[in-house]
mmCIF file of C-alpha atoms in Angstrom:
data_model
loop_
_atom_site.group_PDB
_atom_site.id
_atom_site.type_symbol
_atom_site.label_atom_id
_atom_site.label_comp_id
_atom_site.label_asym_id
_atom_site.label_seq_id
_atom_site.Cartn_x
_atom_site.Cartn_y
_atom_site.Cartn_z
ATOM 1 C CA MET A 1 0.000 0.000 0.000
ATOM 2 C CA ASP A 2 1.541 3.325 -1.036
ATOM 3 C CA SER A 3 1.771 6.282 1.345
ATOM 4 C CA LEU A 4 -1.197 8.091 -0.211
ATOM 5 C CA SER A 5 -3.473 5.079 0.214
ATOM 6 C CA LEU A 6 -2.241 4.607 3.775
ATOM 7 C CA PHE A 7 -2.911 8.262 4.565
ATOM 8 C CA CYS A 8 -6.420 8.098 3.063
ATOM 9 C CA THR A 9 -7.215 4.913 4.990
ATOM 10 C CA GLY A 10 -5.992 6.467 8.241
ATOM 11 C CA ALA A 11 -7.957 9.652 7.631
ATOM 12 C CA LEU A 12 -11.099 7.642 6.872
ATOM 13 C CA LEU A 13 -10.723 5.614 10.066
ATOM 14 C CA ALA A 14 -10.056 8.732 12.144
ATOM 15 C CA GLY A 15 -13.035 10.498 10.598
ATOM 16 C CA GLY A 16 -15.240 7.483 11.184
ATOM 17 C CA LEU A 17 -14.181 7.271 14.821
ATOM 18 C CA TYR A 18 -14.849 10.988 15.329
ATOM 19 C CA TRP A 19 -18.282 10.640 13.716
ATOM 20 C CA PHE A 20 -19.079 7.565 15.809
ATOM 21 C CA VAL A 21 -18.041 9.127 19.126
ATOM 22 C CA CYS A 22 -18.707 12.835 18.785
ATOM 23 C CA VAL A 23 -21.538 13.009 16.267
ATOM 24 C CA LEU A 24 -23.473 9.825 16.972
ATOM 25 C CA GLY A 25 -22.503 9.812 20.649
ATOM 26 C CA PRO A 26 -24.900 12.444 21.988
ATOM 27 C CA ALA A 27 -28.449 11.291 21.261
ATOM 28 C CA GLU A 28 -29.709 14.769 22.170
ATOM 29 C CA GLN A 29 -28.434 18.096 20.921
ATOM 30 C CA LYS A 30 -27.832 19.269 24.484
ATOM 31 C CA GLY A 31 -26.907 15.924 26.064
ATOM 32 C CA LYS A 32 -23.558 14.729 27.346
ATOM 33 C CA ARG A 33 -20.836 13.452 25.052
ATOM 34 C CA ALA A 34 -19.911 9.787 25.205
ATOM 35 C CA VAL A 35 -16.318 10.621 26.128
ATOM 36 C CA ASP A 36 -17.583 12.439 29.264
ATOM 37 C CA LEU A 37 -19.469 9.493 30.781
ATOM 38 C CA SER A 38 -18.773 9.080 34.490
ATOM 39 C CA GLY A 39 -20.175 7.550 37.654
ATOM 40 C CA GLY A 40 -21.625 10.799 38.933
ATOM 41 C CA SER A 41 -20.255 11.488 42.422
ATOM 42 C CA ILE A 42 -18.654 8.016 42.457
ATOM 43 C CA SER A 43 -14.948 7.863 41.591
ATOM 44 C CA ALA A 44 -14.211 5.986 38.371
ATOM 45 C CA GLU A 45 -12.498 3.064 40.090
ATOM 46 C CA LYS A 46 -15.522 2.465 42.346
ATOM 47 C CA VAL A 47 -18.279 2.471 39.712
ATOM 48 C CA ARG A 48 -18.296 -1.316 39.324
ATOM 49 C CA ASP A 49 -18.340 -1.837 43.111
ATOM 50 C CA ASN A 50 -21.277 0.554 43.444
ATOM 51 C CA TYR A 51 -23.094 -1.236 40.648
ATOM 52 C CA LYS A 52 -22.717 -4.479 42.619
ATOM 53 C CA GLN A 53 -23.894 -2.642 45.751
ATOM 54 C CA TYR A 54 -26.980 -1.456 43.874
ATOM 55 C CA TRP A 55 -27.902 -5.020 42.928
ATOM 56 C CA SER A 56 -27.254 -6.198 46.469
ATOM 57 C CA PHE A 57 -30.299 -4.185 47.582
ATOM 58 C CA PHE A 58 -32.498 -6.628 45.669
ATOM 59 C CA ARG A 59 -31.041 -9.535 47.618
ATOM 60 C CA ARG A 60 -32.364 -7.776 50.728
ATOM 61 C CA PRO A 61 -35.779 -6.621 49.460
ATOM 62 C CA LYS A 62 -37.067 -5.609 52.899
ATOM 63 C CA GLU A 63 -34.370 -2.927 53.079
ATOM 64 C CA ILE A 64 -35.683 -1.085 50.024
ATOM 65 C CA GLU A 65 -39.151 -1.008 51.513
ATOM 66 C CA THR A 66 -38.021 1.277 54.341
ATOM 67 C CA ALA A 67 -37.596 5.049 54.264
ATOM 68 C CA GLU A 68 -34.212 4.730 56.012
ATOM 69 C CA LYS A 69 -32.623 2.728 53.182
ATOM 70 C CA VAL A 70 -34.200 4.442 50.177
ATOM 71 C CA PRO A 71 -31.924 7.534 50.037
ATOM 72 C CA ASP A 72 -28.736 5.441 49.657
ATOM 73 C CA PHE A 73 -30.449 3.086 47.208
ATOM 74 C CA VAL A 74 -31.765 5.865 44.948
ATOM 75 C CA ASP A 75 -28.647 8.025 45.284
ATOM 76 C CA THR A 76 -26.447 5.103 44.189
ATOM 77 C CA PHE A 77 -28.728 4.453 41.218
ATOM 78 C CA TYR A 78 -28.626 8.051 39.990
ATOM 79 C CA ASN A 79 -24.878 8.307 40.407
ATOM 80 C CA LEU A 80 -24.634 5.297 38.107
ATOM 81 C CA VAL A 81 -27.186 6.297 35.472
ATOM 82 C CA THR A 82 -27.351 10.107 35.275
ATOM 83 C CA ASP A 83 -24.639 10.568 32.644
ATOM 84 C CA ILE A 84 -25.975 7.691 30.544
ATOM 85 C CA TYR A 85 -29.529 9.061 30.740
ATOM 86 C CA GLU A 86 -28.380 12.518 29.738
ATOM 87 C CA TRP A 87 -26.201 11.182 26.926
ATOM 88 C CA GLY A 88 -28.705 8.752 25.461
ATOM 89 C CA TRP A 89 -32.058 10.335 26.353
ATOM 90 C CA GLY A 90 -31.667 14.017 27.174
ATOM 91 C CA GLN A 91 -32.117 16.275 30.196
ATOM 92 C CA SER A 92 -35.705 15.223 30.955
ATOM 93 C CA PHE A 93 -35.656 11.789 32.585
ATOM 94 C CA HIS A 94 -39.224 10.786 31.772
ATOM 95 C CA PHE A 95 -41.555 9.576 29.019
ATOM 96 C CA SER A 96 -44.248 11.386 27.048
ATOM 97 C CA PRO A 97 -46.908 10.330 24.535
ATOM 98 C CA SER A 98 -45.851 10.509 20.897
ATOM 99 C CA ILE A 99 -47.402 13.419 18.996
ATOM 100 C CA PRO A 100 -47.782 13.270 15.178
ATOM 101 C CA GLY A 101 -45.581 15.827 13.474
ATOM 102 C CA LYS A 102 -43.679 16.628 16.680
ATOM 103 C CA SER A 103 -40.160 15.613 17.624
ATOM 104 C CA HIS A 104 -39.514 13.651 20.808
ATOM 105 C CA ARG A 105 -38.090 16.813 22.332
ATOM 106 C CA ASP A 106 -41.210 18.851 21.516
ATOM 107 C CA ALA A 107 -43.492 16.092 22.799
ATOM 108 C CA THR A 108 -41.494 16.030 26.034
ATOM 109 C CA ARG A 109 -41.719 19.792 26.445
ATOM 110 C CA LEU A 110 -45.488 19.841 25.866
ATOM 111 C CA HIS A 111 -45.932 17.043 28.422
ATOM 112 C CA GLU A 112 -44.024 19.148 30.947
ATOM 113 C CA GLU A 113 -45.871 22.367 30.157
ATOM 114 C CA MET A 114 -49.188 20.585 30.654
ATOM 115 C CA ALA A 115 -48.165 19.811 34.230
ATOM 116 C CA VAL A 116 -47.673 23.451 35.172
ATOM 117 C CA ASP A 117 -50.800 24.516 33.258
ATOM 118 C CA LEU A 118 -52.805 22.082 35.397
ATOM 119 C CA ILE A 119 -51.674 23.671 38.673
ATOM 120 C CA ASP A 120 -52.707 27.144 37.482
ATOM 121 C CA VAL A 121 -49.730 29.209 38.608
ATOM 122 C CA LYS A 122 -48.932 32.825 37.771
ATOM 123 C CA PRO A 123 -45.628 34.477 36.819
ATOM 124 C CA GLY A 124 -43.608 35.001 39.966
ATOM 125 C CA ASP A 125 -45.306 32.212 41.940
ATOM 126 C CA ARG A 126 -42.977 29.873 43.838
ATOM 127 C CA ILE A 127 -43.511 26.247 42.858
ATOM 128 C CA LEU A 128 -41.865 22.957 43.790
ATOM 129 C CA ASP A 129 -40.413 20.287 41.493
ATOM 130 C CA VAL A 130 -40.467 17.083 43.545
ATOM 131 C CA GLY A 131 -37.581 14.968 42.246
ATOM 132 C CA CYS A 132 -36.094 17.324 39.656
ATOM 133 C CA GLY A 133 -33.206 15.255 38.257
ATOM 134 C CA VAL A 134 -30.883 17.442 36.166
ATOM 135 C CA GLY A 135 -33.703 19.922 35.687
ATOM 136 C CA GLY A 136 -35.015 19.385 32.155
ATOM 137 C CA PRO A 137 -38.694 19.760 33.191
ATOM 138 C CA MET A 138 -37.815 22.610 35.560
ATOM 139 C CA ARG A 139 -36.339 24.716 32.774
ATOM 140 C CA ALA A 140 -39.197 24.035 30.368
ATOM 141 C CA ILE A 141 -41.750 24.883 33.067
ATOM 142 C CA ALA A 142 -39.943 28.034 34.232
ATOM 143 C CA ALA A 143 -39.618 29.319 30.660
ATOM 144 C CA HIS A 144 -43.282 28.534 29.922
ATOM 145 C CA SER A 145 -44.854 29.885 33.119
ATOM 146 C CA GLN A 146 -42.298 32.423 34.386
ATOM 147 C CA ALA A 147 -42.861 30.918 37.834
ATOM 148 C CA LYS A 148 -39.925 30.513 40.207
ATOM 149 C CA VAL A 149 -39.206 26.795 40.384
ATOM 150 C CA VAL A 150 -37.425 25.134 43.302
ATOM 151 C CA GLY A 151 -36.320 21.586 42.563
ATOM 152 C CA ILE A 152 -35.222 18.931 45.027
ATOM 153 C CA THR A 153 -33.157 15.831 44.237
ATOM 154 C CA ILE A 154 -31.420 13.313 46.485
ATOM 155 C CA ASN A 155 -28.346 13.226 44.244
ATOM 156 C CA ASP A 156 -25.616 15.839 44.679
ATOM 157 C CA TYR A 157 -24.196 15.190 41.196
ATOM 158 C CA GLN A 158 -27.592 15.992 39.670
ATOM 159 C CA VAL A 159 -27.724 19.227 41.682
ATOM 160 C CA ASN A 160 -24.472 20.369 40.100
ATOM 161 C CA ARG A 161 -25.568 19.304 36.610
ATOM 162 C CA ALA A 162 -28.920 21.087 37.001
ATOM 163 C CA ARG A 163 -27.313 24.308 38.210
ATOM 164 C CA MET A 164 -24.893 24.246 35.290
ATOM 165 C CA HIS A 165 -27.725 23.711 32.795
ATOM 166 C CA ASN A 166 -29.870 26.420 34.439
ATOM 167 C CA LYS A 167 -27.087 28.968 34.117
ATOM 168 C CA LYS A 168 -26.308 27.934 30.540
ATOM 169 C CA ALA A 169 -29.991 28.340 29.610
ATOM 170 C CA GLY A 170 -30.150 31.776 31.263
ATOM 171 C CA LEU A 171 -32.808 30.522 33.695
ATOM 172 C CA ASP A 172 -30.840 30.478 36.941
ATOM 173 C CA SER A 173 -32.856 33.462 38.216
ATOM 174 C CA LEU A 174 -36.035 31.370 37.954
ATOM 175 C CA CYS A 175 -34.637 27.938 38.848
ATOM 176 C CA GLU A 176 -33.185 26.881 42.190
ATOM 177 C CA VAL A 177 -31.967 23.368 43.006
ATOM 178 C CA VAL A 178 -31.686 21.855 46.479
ATOM 179 C CA CYS A 179 -30.056 18.570 47.472
ATOM 180 C CA GLY A 180 -32.365 16.706 49.822
ATOM 181 C CA ASN A 181 -34.727 13.826 50.487
ATOM 182 C CA PHE A 182 -38.306 14.445 49.350
ATOM 183 C CA LEU A 183 -39.467 12.343 52.299
ATOM 184 C CA GLU A 184 -37.993 14.989 54.644
ATOM 185 C CA MET A 185 -37.920 18.230 52.667
ATOM 186 C CA PRO A 186 -35.966 21.212 54.038
ATOM 187 C CA PHE A 187 -38.773 23.697 53.378
ATOM 188 C CA GLN A 188 -41.122 25.613 55.652
ATOM 189 C CA ASP A 189 -44.803 24.757 55.990
ATOM 190 C CA ASN A 190 -47.209 26.518 53.596
ATOM 191 C CA SER A 191 -44.373 28.002 51.500
ATOM 192 C CA PHE A 192 -45.199 27.008 47.882
ATOM 193 C CA ASP A 193 -47.913 28.223 45.480
ATOM 194 C CA GLY A 194 -47.988 24.911 43.630
ATOM 195 C CA ALA A 195 -46.065 21.694 43.079
ATOM 196 C CA TYR A 196 -45.538 18.959 40.521
ATOM 197 C CA SER A 197 -43.685 15.669 40.218
ATOM 198 C CA ILE A 198 -42.974 13.983 36.912
ATOM 199 C CA GLU A 199 -42.285 10.241 37.251
ATOM 200 C CA ALA A 200 -40.315 10.791 40.476
ATOM 201 C CA THR A 201 -42.419 9.729 43.469
ATOM 202 C CA CYS A 202 -42.238 6.107 42.300
ATOM 203 C CA HIS A 203 -38.968 5.990 44.276
ATOM 204 C CA ALA A 204 -40.796 6.487 47.585
ATOM 205 C CA PRO A 205 -41.398 3.272 49.567
ATOM 206 C CA LYS A 206 -44.776 4.664 50.681
ATOM 207 C CA LEU A 207 -46.536 7.162 48.452
ATOM 208 C CA GLU A 208 -48.420 8.764 51.343
ATOM 209 C CA ASP A 209 -45.073 9.742 52.930
ATOM 210 C CA VAL A 210 -44.000 11.931 50.015
ATOM 211 C CA TYR A 211 -47.565 13.193 49.490
ATOM 212 C CA ALA A 212 -47.667 14.221 53.166
ATOM 213 C CA GLU A 213 -44.497 16.272 52.709
ATOM 214 C CA VAL A 214 -45.871 17.977 49.596
ATOM 215 C CA PHE A 215 -49.119 18.683 51.481
ATOM 216 C CA ARG A 216 -47.143 20.232 54.342
ATOM 217 C CA VAL A 217 -45.140 22.689 52.191
ATOM 218 C CA LEU A 218 -48.042 23.775 49.948
ATOM 219 C CA LYS A 219 -50.052 26.877 50.774
ATOM 220 C CA PRO A 220 -53.743 26.184 51.500
ATOM 221 C CA GLY A 221 -55.779 26.127 48.285
ATOM 222 C CA SER A 222 -52.751 25.302 46.111
ATOM 223 C CA LEU A 223 -52.627 22.513 43.533
ATOM 224 C CA TYR A 224 -50.236 19.608 43.084
ATOM 225 C CA VAL A 225 -50.009 17.368 40.016
ATOM 226 C CA SER A 226 -48.096 14.116 39.787
ATOM 227 C CA TYR A 227 -47.373 11.731 36.921
ATOM 228 C CA GLU A 228 -47.138 8.314 38.603
ATOM 229 C CA TRP A 229 -45.637 4.997 37.517
ATOM 230 C CA VAL A 230 -48.312 2.330 38.065
ATOM 231 C CA THR A 231 -49.522 -1.106 37.136
ATOM 232 C CA THR A 232 -52.833 -0.804 35.297
ATOM 233 C CA GLU A 233 -56.114 -2.708 35.481
ATOM 234 C CA LYS A 234 -54.672 -5.138 32.899
ATOM 235 C CA TYR A 235 -51.935 -6.354 35.235
ATOM 236 C CA ARG A 236 -52.433 -9.835 36.694
ATOM 237 C CA ALA A 237 -50.266 -10.874 39.645
ATOM 238 C CA ASP A 238 -50.869 -14.546 38.775
ATOM 239 C CA ASN A 239 -49.468 -14.090 35.253
ATOM 240 C CA PRO A 240 -45.729 -15.028 35.284
ATOM 241 C CA GLU A 241 -44.953 -12.870 32.252
ATOM 242 C CA HIS A 242 -46.624 -9.839 33.844
ATOM 243 C CA VAL A 243 -44.653 -10.389 37.051
ATOM 244 C CA GLU A 244 -41.378 -10.724 35.122
ATOM 245 C CA VAL A 245 -41.972 -7.446 33.268
ATOM 246 C CA ILE A 246 -42.897 -5.469 36.373
ATOM 247 C CA GLN A 247 -39.988 -6.853 38.392
ATOM 248 C CA GLY A 248 -37.654 -6.023 35.500
ATOM 249 C CA ILE A 249 -38.887 -2.422 35.534
ATOM 250 C CA GLU A 250 -38.507 -2.191 39.310
ATOM 251 C CA ARG A 251 -34.964 -3.545 39.373
ATOM 252 C CA GLY A 252 -33.774 -1.482 36.426
ATOM 253 C CA ASP A 253 -35.223 1.789 37.754
ATOM 254 C CA ALA A 254 -34.519 1.705 41.522
ATOM 255 C CA LEU A 255 -38.127 1.193 42.570
ATOM 256 C CA PRO A 256 -39.071 -0.215 45.982
ATOM 257 C CA GLY A 257 -42.187 -1.612 44.289
ATOM 258 C CA LEU A 258 -44.637 -0.418 41.665
ATOM 259 C CA ARG A 259 -48.055 0.624 42.915
ATOM 260 C CA SER A 260 -51.420 -0.158 41.400
ATOM 261 C CA TYR A 261 -53.280 2.673 39.698
ATOM 262 C CA SER A 262 -56.086 2.140 42.216
ATOM 263 C CA ASP A 263 -53.823 3.041 45.161
ATOM 264 C CA ILE A 264 -52.888 6.570 44.081
ATOM 265 C CA ALA A 265 -55.995 8.561 45.006
ATOM 266 C CA GLU A 266 -56.352 6.677 48.283
ATOM 267 C CA ALA A 267 -52.817 7.660 49.318
ATOM 268 C CA ALA A 268 -53.544 11.301 48.482
ATOM 269 C CA LYS A 269 -56.789 11.393 50.424
ATOM 270 C CA LYS A 270 -55.134 9.767 53.418
ATOM 271 C CA VAL A 271 -52.861 12.789 53.925
ATOM 272 C CA GLY A 272 -55.624 15.367 53.400
ATOM 273 C CA PHE A 273 -55.607 16.174 49.674
ATOM 274 C CA GLU A 274 -58.764 16.654 47.638
ATOM 275 C CA VAL A 275 -58.689 14.797 44.317
ATOM 276 C CA VAL A 276 -59.503 17.227 41.503
ATOM 277 C CA LYS A 277 -58.795 14.973 38.534
ATOM 278 C CA GLU A 278 -57.284 11.578 37.803
ATOM 279 C CA LYS A 279 -56.449 10.206 34.369
ATOM 280 C CA ASP A 280 -53.989 7.811 32.767
ATOM 281 C CA LEU A 281 -52.343 9.970 30.096
ATOM 282 C CA ALA A 282 -51.006 6.872 28.354
ATOM 283 C CA LYS A 283 -54.430 5.617 27.295
ATOM 284 C CA PRO A 284 -55.940 6.258 23.836
ATOM 285 C CA PRO A 285 -56.292 8.600 22.085
ATOM 286 C CA SER A 286 -52.729 9.210 23.277
ATOM 287 C CA LEU A 287 -50.158 7.563 21.034
ATOM 288 C CA PRO A 288 -47.686 5.082 22.552
ATOM 289 C CA TRP A 289 -45.081 6.581 24.881
ATOM 290 C CA TRP A 290 -42.804 3.557 24.295
ATOM 291 C CA THR A 291 -42.381 4.226 20.551
ATOM 292 C CA ARG A 292 -39.141 6.046 21.265
ATOM 293 C CA LEU A 293 -37.765 2.994 23.065
ATOM 294 C CA LYS A 294 -38.572 0.755 20.098
ATOM 295 C CA MET A 295 -37.123 3.202 17.594
ATOM 296 C CA GLY A 296 -33.959 3.516 19.668
ATOM 297 C CA ARG A 297 -32.916 -0.153 19.574
ATOM 298 C CA ILE A 298 -30.223 0.408 16.932
ATOM 299 C CA ALA A 299 -28.964 3.447 18.827
ATOM 300 C CA TYR A 300 -28.798 1.402 22.038
ATOM 301 C CA TRP A 301 -26.660 -1.265 20.370
ATOM 302 C CA ARG A 302 -24.427 1.387 18.815
ATOM 303 C CA ASN A 303 -24.090 3.155 22.152
ATOM 304 C CA HIS A 304 -23.320 -0.106 23.934
ATOM 305 C CA VAL A 305 -20.486 -0.889 21.528
ATOM 306 C CA LEU A 306 -19.197 2.627 22.097
ATOM 307 C CA VAL A 307 -19.345 2.267 25.893
ATOM 308 C CA ILE A 308 -17.430 -1.035 25.680
ATOM 309 C CA VAL A 309 -14.724 0.610 23.562
ATOM 310 C CA LEU A 310 -14.450 3.673 25.827
ATOM 311 C CA ALA A 311 -14.259 1.480 28.945
ATOM 312 C CA ALA A 312 -11.641 -0.767 27.343
ATOM 313 C CA ILE A 313 -9.342 2.173 26.577
ATOM 314 C CA GLY A 314 -9.898 3.744 30.003
ATOM 315 C CA ILE A 315 -11.972 6.783 29.042
ATOM 316 C CA ALA A 316 -15.216 5.569 30.655
ATOM 317 C CA PRO A 317 -15.300 3.729 34.015
ATOM 318 C CA LYS A 318 -15.355 -0.043 33.460
ATOM 319 C CA GLY A 319 -18.573 -0.447 35.442
ATOM 320 C CA THR A 320 -20.314 1.794 32.901
ATOM 321 C CA VAL A 321 -20.650 -1.226 30.603
ATOM 322 C CA ASP A 322 -22.623 -3.101 33.284
ATOM 323 C CA VAL A 323 -24.862 -0.079 33.933
ATOM 324 C CA HIS A 324 -25.570 0.477 30.247
ATOM 325 C CA ASP A 325 -26.387 -3.212 29.789
ATOM 326 C CA MET A 326 -28.831 -2.994 32.728
ATOM 327 C CA LEU A 327 -30.569 0.026 31.182
ATOM 328 C CA PHE A 328 -30.733 -1.667 27.783
ATOM 329 C CA LYS A 329 -32.523 -4.659 29.326
ATOM 330 C CA THR A 330 -34.790 -2.362 31.333
ATOM 331 C CA ALA A 331 -35.815 -0.572 28.132
ATOM 332 C CA ASP A 332 -37.065 -3.934 26.842
ATOM 333 C CA TYR A 333 -39.140 -4.500 29.997
ATOM 334 C CA LEU A 334 -40.590 -0.994 29.702
ATOM 335 C CA THR A 335 -41.493 -1.613 26.065
ATOM 336 C CA ARG A 336 -43.178 -4.899 26.961
ATOM 337 C CA GLY A 337 -45.057 -3.165 29.756
ATOM 338 C CA GLY A 338 -46.306 -0.530 27.340
ATOM 339 C CA ASP A 339 -47.158 -2.987 24.555
ATOM 340 C CA SER A 340 -49.158 -5.201 26.903
ATOM 341 C CA GLY A 341 -50.831 -2.264 28.606
ATOM 342 C CA ILE A 342 -49.965 -3.516 32.103
ATOM 343 C CA PHE A 343 -47.741 -0.525 32.951
ATOM 344 C CA SER A 344 -48.103 3.246 32.673
ATOM 345 C CA PRO A 345 -45.503 5.889 33.574
ATOM 346 C CA MET A 346 -48.001 8.747 33.379
ATOM 347 C CA HIS A 347 -50.991 8.102 35.591
ATOM 348 C CA MET A 348 -51.865 11.746 36.266
ATOM 349 C CA ILE A 349 -53.444 12.870 39.515
ATOM 350 C CA LEU A 350 -54.317 16.512 40.237
ATOM 351 C CA LEU A 351 -54.728 17.353 43.902
ATOM 352 C CA ARG A 352 -55.682 20.383 45.971
ATOM 353 C CA LYS A 353 -54.721 21.242 49.527
ATOM 354 C CA PRO A 354 -57.955 22.467 51.138
ATOM 355 C CA LYS A 355 -58.122 26.173 51.980
ATOM 356 C CA GLU A 356 -59.070 25.184 55.486
ATOM 357 C CA ALA A 357 -57.584 22.178 57.181
ATOM 358 C CA PRO A 358 -60.218 19.586 58.126
ATOM 359 C CA SER A 359 -61.114 19.643 61.784
ATOM 360 C CA LYS A 360 -59.701 16.816 63.875
ATOM 361 C CA SER A 361 -62.242 14.967 65.997
#
C-alpha cells in the first residue's frame, strides 16, 4: 500500500471514529458526550463496586421497603445512570406520549408544560419540582410559566448538573436546586404556590409519605399534580410474564415496588388532599409513549459498543458497561409493559390542599 493510500485509509478511520463518538454519541443536541461518561459522584475506580452494591439491595428486598434505606439506594442508582440518561435520552428523565408531526423533544416539552398549566400558577409564583433530576422539566416549566421553580433531588451530582444547565440556559434566576430527600424536605410549611412531580415519586417506599411532605409545604388552596408509575387494570399478579416485566422495571429503575393505579388517590386522600382529577395519560387517544424505546434499539446497540470501547481504553469507568447493559434490558421490559398495557408511567393525579384544614375529631 503506497503512502497516499495509507494516509487516506488512516484519515477515513479517524473520521469514522470521530463521527461515531462525537456526532453519533450524543443522542440529544444538548446531552452529554460519550467521552464524558462518568459515575456521577462516584470515583471511576468504584463504579463497578457501586453497581454491585446497587444489585445487592435486591437480595435484601425488605431494606428497600423502608424510608431509612431508600436515600442510599436511589442516590447510588442516579450516580450510576445520570450521565448515561443525559447522553442517550436528554435532560428530561421521563416519558411522554408521541405526537404526530412533533419531535420527541417537543413532545417532552409539551408534556411538561401541561403539568404546570394544570396547577394554574402565575408568573412570579414559587412552585416545587419534587424529584427534579438534572432539571429538564424545571427549565421548560420556568420558561413557559415564568414561575420561580425550586427543585429537590437526592443526588448531589444531579444538583451540580442542574445548576450548570440552568445557568447555561439563562434561567438560573427562575430555577433553584436543592439537594435533599423528598421524604424529609428542608422547606417551611405553607411556603409554595404549587407543586408537581414527573415520574419521580415512584422511588418512595410509601406514596403517602412523600404526598404528606408535599401537602405540608403547599399553601392552602394550592394545587399539586403528579405523573405516577403504576400497574394498570390489565396487570395480573398470577401471570408469570406480567410479574417478570414489572420486576424487571422495578430492578432497572430503583423502585421499591410499583403501585397499582387504584392506590394513588387513596394515598392522596389519606394525607388530606382533595382529588380534583385523575387520568392515565397513556391511554388512547394518546399515542404510545414507548415508541421512542422501540425506535432507539439500533442506537442502544451502537451506544453499547461505544461504551465497551471507551471502557476498554480507560476513558469511561469499566462499570459503565454493566450499567448500560442494565438500562438496555430495562428498556425492553418498559417496552413490553407498554405494549401489553400492564404498565403506565403517566398516571396523572391533580390534587388540591384544602383552603381550610379539616377539623380533627
